[in-house]
């Protein structure tokens, strides 16, 4: 502004025909205004005078010519930039120094662009896709195999085991029987359908049976007590002429002496010790 009738509020010199600056309704000659109110430039430390453009960022000020990238010195006027430890950087220099690299393509993830974080690594959103169908994974559930990511349907289609019984995917756990995978809940006794994953079982004709059902349907009966004879748990049993006895049941039918490891005689379906057989 040029004045024709007032004085400088600070030095009181006439402003007639001179340029002046106005602040809070007071007028100042340019010299006084600059000395009193001009902001120091962060770059060159000189005052930013009235006739210079004052660029400010977070309470700091620069001459237009001084507002540039700390690393490459390119002007940042009307351009995107980033700040690091109070230094101004163009987006390219900031990316080179500080931005993450995409785990997939190894290129810089530019500031302001969306990135995905997974297992401590960063990805471009466009690179974070299912290895099989190439669809974006975003925040969907996923499964990793051999450092490659898959959406759940593709992983199940390509790799997941299927239960031998129900043919559905086994997502976790499971039981292996006759080299085939089973869900725990599908691995049941062929007789009573009791779940077998945490109990003893016996195989018969490729089917699993709980001990009770196996004994009921297949175990031979003791000739003495008529209860099932099994070798489970290391139990001893004696076989003679297609008949079986529990070790504790193989006794002389007359005197009840144990015949285990002893000579014995038979009379029809009975077994006797030598003394009772010869008496």
Coordinates of C-alpha atoms in Angstrom, one line a residue:
X1 CA 0.0 0.0 0.0
X2 CA 1.0 3.6 -0.6
X3 CA 0.1 6.3 1.9
X4 CA -0.5 10.0 1.4
X5 CA -1.5 11.1 4.8
X6 CA -0.3 9.0 7.8
X7 CA 2.8 8.3 9.9
X8 CA 4.6 5.0 10.8
X9 CA 3.1 3.7 14.0
X10 CA 6.6 2.7 15.2
X11 CA 9.2 5.3 14.0
X12 CA 6.6 8.1 13.5
X13 CA 8.1 9.0 10.1
X14 CA 5.7 10.2 7.5
X15 CA 4.4 7.6 5.1
X16 CA 3.3 10.1 2.5
X17 CA 4.1 8.6 -0.9
X18 CA 5.8 5.6 0.7
X19 CA 4.7 1.9 0.9
X20 CA 3.4 0.7 4.2
X21 CA 2.0 -2.3 5.9
X22 CA -1.1 -2.6 8.0
X23 CA -1.3 -4.7 11.2
X24 CA -4.1 -4.5 13.7
X25 CA -5.3 -1.3 12.2
X26 CA -1.9 0.3 12.7
X27 CA 0.3 1.4 9.8
X28 CA 4.1 0.7 9.6
X29 CA 6.8 1.6 7.1
X30 CA 8.1 -1.4 5.4
X31 CA 11.4 -1.3 7.3
X32 CA 9.8 -1.2 10.7
X33 CA 7.2 -3.8 9.8
X34 CA 9.9 -6.3 8.6
X35 CA 12.0 -5.7 11.7
X36 CA 9.1 -6.1 14.1
X37 CA 6.9 -8.8 12.5
X38 CA 8.7 -10.6 9.7
X39 CA 9.1 -14.4 10.3
X40 CA 12.7 -15.9 10.1
X41 CA 13.1 -18.4 7.3
X42 CA 13.8 -22.0 8.5
X43 CA 16.3 -22.5 5.6
X44 CA 18.3 -19.3 5.3
X45 CA 17.5 -17.7 8.7
X46 CA 16.8 -14.4 7.0
X47 CA 13.5 -12.5 7.7
X48 CA 10.7 -13.1 5.2
X49 CA 10.0 -9.5 4.1
X50 CA 6.7 -8.0 3.2
X51 CA 7.3 -8.3 -0.6
X52 CA 8.2 -12.0 -0.3
X53 CA 5.7 -14.9 -0.1
X54 CA 5.7 -16.5 3.4
X55 CA 5.1 -20.3 3.2
X56 CA 4.3 -21.9 6.6
X57 CA 4.0 -25.5 7.8
X58 CA 3.3 -26.5 11.5
X59 CA 4.3 -23.1 12.8
X60 CA 7.5 -22.8 10.8
X61 CA 8.1 -20.4 7.9
X62 CA 10.1 -20.4 4.6
X63 CA 10.8 -18.1 1.7
X64 CA 9.2 -19.5 -1.4
X65 CA 12.7 -20.0 -2.9
X66 CA 13.8 -21.9 0.3
X67 CA 10.8 -24.2 0.5
X68 CA 12.5 -27.3 -1.0
X69 CA 13.4 -31.0 -0.4
X70 CA 16.2 -31.4 2.1
X71 CA 17.8 -34.2 0.1
X72 CA 17.4 -33.4 -3.6
X73 CA 16.7 -29.6 -3.2
X74 CA 13.8 -29.7 -5.6
X75 CA 11.1 -27.1 -4.9
X76 CA 8.2 -28.3 -2.8
X77 CA 5.9 -25.3 -3.7
X78 CA 2.5 -26.6 -4.5
X79 CA 3.8 -30.2 -4.5
X80 CA 3.1 -33.1 -2.1
X81 CA 5.8 -33.5 0.6
X82 CA 6.5 -35.3 3.8
X83 CA 8.3 -34.4 7.0
X84 CA 10.7 -36.6 8.9
X85 CA 12.6 -35.4 12.0
X86 CA 11.6 -31.8 11.1
X87 CA 13.2 -32.1 7.6
X88 CA 11.0 -31.7 4.5
X89 CA 11.3 -34.3 1.8
X90 CA 9.6 -34.7 -1.6
X91 CA 7.6 -37.9 -1.8
X92 CA 10.2 -39.7 -3.9
X93 CA 13.1 -39.0 -1.4
X94 CA 10.9 -39.9 1.5
X95 CA 9.9 -43.2 -0.1
X96 CA 13.5 -44.0 -0.9
X97 CA 14.6 -43.4 2.7
X98 CA 11.7 -44.4 4.9
X99 CA 8.8 -46.1 3.0
X100 CA 8.2 -49.9 3.3
X101 CA 9.0 -52.2 0.4
X102 CA 6.2 -54.5 -0.8
X103 CA 7.0 -58.1 0.2
X104 CA 5.7 -59.4 -3.1
X105 CA 7.1 -57.0 -5.7
X106 CA 9.9 -55.4 -3.6
X107 CA 8.8 -51.9 -4.9
X108 CA 8.3 -48.9 -2.6
X109 CA 4.9 -48.4 -1.1
X110 CA 4.4 -44.7 -1.7
X111 CA 3.2 -42.5 1.1
X112 CA -0.5 -42.0 1.1
X113 CA -1.2 -45.3 -0.8
X114 CA -3.0 -48.1 1.0
X115 CA -0.8 -50.9 2.3
X116 CA -1.6 -54.3 3.9
X117 CA 0.3 -55.6 6.9
X118 CA 0.6 -59.4 7.4
X119 CA 3.1 -61.4 9.5
X120 CA 5.4 -58.4 10.0
X121 CA 5.6 -57.6 6.2
X122 CA 4.0 -54.9 4.1
X123 CA 2.2 -55.3 0.8
X124 CA 0.7 -53.1 -1.9
X125 CA -3.1 -53.7 -1.8
X126 CA -2.9 -54.8 -5.4
X127 CA -0.1 -57.4 -4.6
X128 CA -1.9 -58.9 -1.6
X129 CA -3.9 -61.5 -3.5
X130 CA -4.7 -65.2 -3.4
X131 CA -1.9 -67.1 -5.2
X132 CA -4.4 -69.3 -7.0
X133 CA -7.4 -67.1 -8.0
X134 CA -5.5 -63.8 -7.9
X135 CA -8.4 -62.1 -6.1
X136 CA -7.6 -59.4 -3.5
X137 CA -7.4 -60.8 0.0
X138 CA -7.9 -57.6 1.9
X139 CA -9.1 -58.6 5.4
X140 CA -10.5 -61.9 4.4
X141 CA -9.5 -65.1 6.2
X142 CA -6.4 -66.6 4.5
X143 CA -4.0 -69.6 4.8
X144 CA -0.3 -69.4 4.1
X145 CA 1.6 -72.4 2.5
X146 CA 5.2 -72.2 1.4
X147 CA 5.3 -68.4 1.8
X148 CA 2.3 -68.0 -0.5
X149 CA -1.1 -66.8 0.6
X150 CA -4.4 -68.4 -0.4
X151 CA -8.0 -67.5 0.3
X152 CA -9.7 -70.3 2.3
X153 CA -11.8 -71.8 -0.6
X154 CA -8.7 -72.0 -2.9
X155 CA -6.5 -73.5 -0.2
X156 CA -9.2 -76.2 0.5
X157 CA -9.6 -76.9 -3.2
X158 CA -5.8 -77.3 -3.7
X159 CA -4.4 -78.7 -0.5
X160 CA -6.8 -79.5 2.3
X161 CA -7.4 -83.2 3.2
X162 CA -10.9 -84.5 3.0
X163 CA -12.5 -86.8 5.6
X164 CA -12.6 -90.5 4.4
X165 CA -16.1 -90.8 6.0
X166 CA -18.0 -87.5 5.2
X167 CA -15.7 -86.3 2.3
X168 CA -15.7 -82.8 3.8
X169 CA -12.5 -80.7 4.3
X170 CA -10.5 -81.3 7.5
X171 CA -9.6 -77.7 8.6
X172 CA -7.6 -78.8 11.7
X173 CA -6.7 -81.8 13.8
X174 CA -8.2 -85.0 12.5
X175 CA -7.3 -88.7 12.8
X176 CA -5.3 -91.0 10.5
X177 CA -6.6 -94.6 10.1
X178 CA -5.4 -97.0 7.4
X179 CA -3.5 -94.1 5.9
X180 CA -6.7 -92.2 5.4
X181 CA -7.7 -88.8 7.1
X182 CA -10.8 -88.6 9.3
X183 CA -12.5 -85.9 11.3
X184 CA -12.4 -86.8 15.0
X185 CA -16.1 -86.7 15.1
X186 CA -16.4 -89.0 12.1
X187 CA -14.0 -91.6 13.5
X188 CA -16.6 -93.7 15.2
X189 CA -17.1 -97.4 16.1
X190 CA -18.7 -99.3 13.2
X191 CA -21.0 -101.0 15.7
X192 CA -22.3 -98.5 18.3
X193 CA -21.1 -95.2 16.6
X194 CA -19.2 -94.1 19.7
X195 CA -16.3 -91.7 18.9
X196 CA -13.0 -93.5 18.9
X197 CA -10.4 -90.7 18.6
X198 CA -9.5 -90.8 22.3
X199 CA -10.0 -94.5 23.2
X200 CA -8.7 -97.9 22.3
X201 CA -10.2 -99.6 19.3
X202 CA -9.8 -102.8 17.2
X203 CA -9.7 -103.1 13.4
X204 CA -11.8 -105.7 11.7
X205 CA -12.3 -105.8 7.9
X206 CA -10.9 -102.2 7.6
X207 CA -13.5 -100.9 10.0
X208 CA -12.7 -99.7 13.6
X209 CA -14.7 -101.1 16.5
X210 CA -14.6 -100.1 20.2
X211 CA -13.5 -102.9 22.4
X212 CA -17.0 -103.7 23.7
X213 CA -18.5 -104.0 20.2
X214 CA -15.5 -106.0 18.9
X215 CA -15.9 -108.4 21.8
X216 CA -19.7 -108.5 21.3
X217 CA -19.5 -109.3 17.6
X218 CA -16.2 -111.0 16.9
X219 CA -14.3 -112.1 20.0
X220 CA -14.4 -115.8 20.8
X221 CA -15.9 -116.9 24.1
X222 CA -14.1 -118.5 27.0
X223 CA -15.0 -122.2 27.2
X224 CA -15.3 -121.9 30.9
X225 CA -16.9 -118.5 31.7
X226 CA -18.4 -117.7 28.2
X227 CA -17.0 -114.2 28.3
X228 CA -15.0 -112.8 25.4
X229 CA -11.4 -113.8 25.1
X230 CA -9.1 -110.9 23.9
X231 CA -5.4 -110.3 24.1
X232 CA -5.9 -106.6 24.9
X233 CA -3.8 -105.3 27.8
X234 CA -1.5 -108.3 27.6
X235 CA -4.1 -110.8 29.0
X236 CA -3.1 -114.5 28.6
X237 CA -5.3 -117.0 26.9
X238 CA -5.0 -120.7 26.1
X239 CA -6.2 -122.3 22.8
X240 CA -6.9 -126.0 22.4
X241 CA -8.8 -127.7 19.6
X242 CA -10.5 -124.6 18.5
X243 CA -11.5 -123.7 22.0
X244 CA -10.2 -120.8 24.1
X245 CA -9.9 -120.1 27.8
X246 CA -8.8 -117.1 29.8
X247 CA -5.6 -117.8 31.6
X248 CA -7.4 -117.6 35.0
X249 CA -10.2 -119.9 33.7
X250 CA -8.0 -122.7 32.4
X251 CA -8.5 -124.9 35.5
X252 CA -9.3 -128.5 36.2
X253 CA -13.0 -128.9 36.0
X254 CA -13.0 -131.2 39.1
X255 CA -10.4 -129.8 41.6
X256 CA -10.1 -126.2 40.1
X257 CA -6.3 -126.5 40.0
X258 CA -4.7 -124.2 37.3
X259 CA -3.7 -126.1 34.2
X260 CA -1.6 -123.2 32.8
X261 CA 1.8 -124.6 31.9
X262 CA 0.7 -128.1 33.2
X263 CA -0.1 -131.3 31.5
X264 CA -3.9 -132.1 31.3
X265 CA -6.4 -134.6 30.1
X266 CA -9.7 -134.1 28.3
X267 CA -13.0 -135.8 28.9
X268 CA -15.6 -134.8 26.3
X269 CA -15.7 -130.9 26.7
X270 CA -13.9 -130.9 30.1
X271 CA -10.3 -130.5 31.0
X272 CA -8.7 -132.2 34.0
X273 CA -5.4 -132.4 35.8
X274 CA -3.6 -135.8 35.6
X275 CA -4.7 -136.8 39.1
X276 CA -8.3 -136.1 38.6
X277 CA -8.3 -137.5 35.1
X278 CA -6.7 -140.8 36.2
X279 CA -8.8 -141.1 39.4

